[in-house]
Amino acid sequence: MKFATWNVNSLAVRLPQLLDWLAANPVDAVVLQETKLSDDKFPQAEIEAAGYHVAFHGQKTYNGVALLTRGHLAEKVVKNIPNHGDDQARLIAGTLGNIRIIGGYFPNGQAPDSDKFVYKMKWLDALREWLRAELAEHPQLVLMGDFNIAPEDRDVYDPVAWAGQIHCTPEERAHFQGLLGLGLHDAFRLFEQPPKSWSWWDYRELRFRKNQGLRIDHILVSDALKSRVTACTIDKLPRKNERPSDHAPVVVELALA
DNA sequence: ATGGCGTACATAGTACGA
């Protein structure tokens, strides 16, 4: 069983790349971020024609998330964090078999002294409290998405330059550790990985060509799933496309129960 | 040098991303 997360940075632009990627990588579920489409513009028919059911929660211009599942419709779909007032479309969850799948586009935060950082902290607080309840109800749970947090210095191409900057602040990293504290595990770090593994590279300054990026897209698995995880990889191939997203997909593989 | 690139929308210069 394979699950993936991908920040596509506009599904309107990246739909052909998504369909190509799914044809080459027939995962059981994928969560998308930054679809940047209101629900009336979502390409549901094209995705269904590719063999995927889809639930989506979007808005015009910014944000927007989707959950694609192959073969089965996701059940008990939730859009955004319940009981957390939010006018930004940033979260979608659904159940596939016995596994709760949550896809999130975590707030960027812009700068540590900004209002957007305050919003990010509140969003992370609400996420943690809701996840605590979700985990109690669904012990087999996967949390995937664009976290906009580089958990450790080894997730940053230049940790000195990025020290204290957005994605690398102690507050953001404490939140990431807080999620692990709920009984979640960073699937990527369950395995030996190449050094300088990133999931995002700035479009500017030839960052991809120089392999200077951040690892900010993550897949966390619950205690109950940890022993089933057999691999977790970042697929850099789509970043080599013409007109790529600035993020690469992250994929996790689980042994059948 | 606070920009460099890419995306969306008030389709022209801004806002935003990370």
PDB file of C-alpha atoms (C1' of nucleotides) in Angstrom, chain A residues 196-204 207-214 234-236 239 245-248, chain B residues 18:
ATOM      1  CA  LYS A 196      20.805  16.647   1.574  1.00  0.00           C
ATOM      2  CA  SER A 197      17.327  15.218   1.029  1.00  0.00           C
ATOM      3  CA  TRP A 198      14.872  18.025   0.341  1.00  0.00           C
ATOM      4  CA  SER A 199      11.224  18.207  -0.697  1.00  0.00           C
ATOM      5  CA  TRP A 200      11.210  21.870  -1.784  1.00  0.00           C
ATOM      6  CA  TRP A 201      13.622  23.998  -3.790  1.00  0.00           C
ATOM      7  CA  ASP A 202      13.146  27.708  -4.433  1.00  0.00           C
ATOM      8  CA  TYR A 203      12.375  28.529  -8.058  1.00  0.00           C
ATOM      9  CA  ARG A 204      14.969  31.269  -7.892  1.00  0.00           C
ATOM     10  CA  ARG A 207      18.249  26.089  -6.232  1.00  0.00           C
ATOM     11  CA  PHE A 208      17.119  22.753  -7.664  1.00  0.00           C
ATOM     12  CA  ARG A 209      20.121  22.447  -9.947  1.00  0.00           C
ATOM     13  CA  LYS A 210      22.380  23.186  -6.977  1.00  0.00           C
ATOM     14  CA  ASN A 211      20.285  20.916  -4.735  1.00  0.00           C
ATOM     15  CA  GLN A 212      19.723  23.629  -2.165  1.00  0.00           C
ATOM     16  CA  GLY A 213      16.371  23.135  -0.524  1.00  0.00           C
ATOM     17  CA  LEU A 214      14.367  22.292   2.552  1.00  0.00           C
ATOM     18  CA  ILE A 234      11.065  11.810  -2.044  1.00  0.00           C
ATOM     19  CA  ASP A 235      10.439  11.622  -5.792  1.00  0.00           C
ATOM     20  CA  LYS A 236      12.593  14.336  -7.353  1.00  0.00           C
ATOM     21  CA  ARG A 239      10.825  18.660 -10.139  1.00  0.00           C
ATOM     22  CA  SER A 245       5.952  22.584  -8.884  1.00  0.00           C
ATOM     23  CA  ASP A 246       8.562  23.852  -6.452  1.00  0.00           C
ATOM     24  CA  HIS A 247       7.732  20.828  -4.242  1.00  0.00           C
ATOM     25  CA  ALA A 248       8.391  17.136  -4.894  1.00  0.00           C
TER      26      ALA A 248
ATOM     27  C1'  DA B  18       9.079  29.486   1.310  1.00  0.00           C
TER      28       DA B  18
END
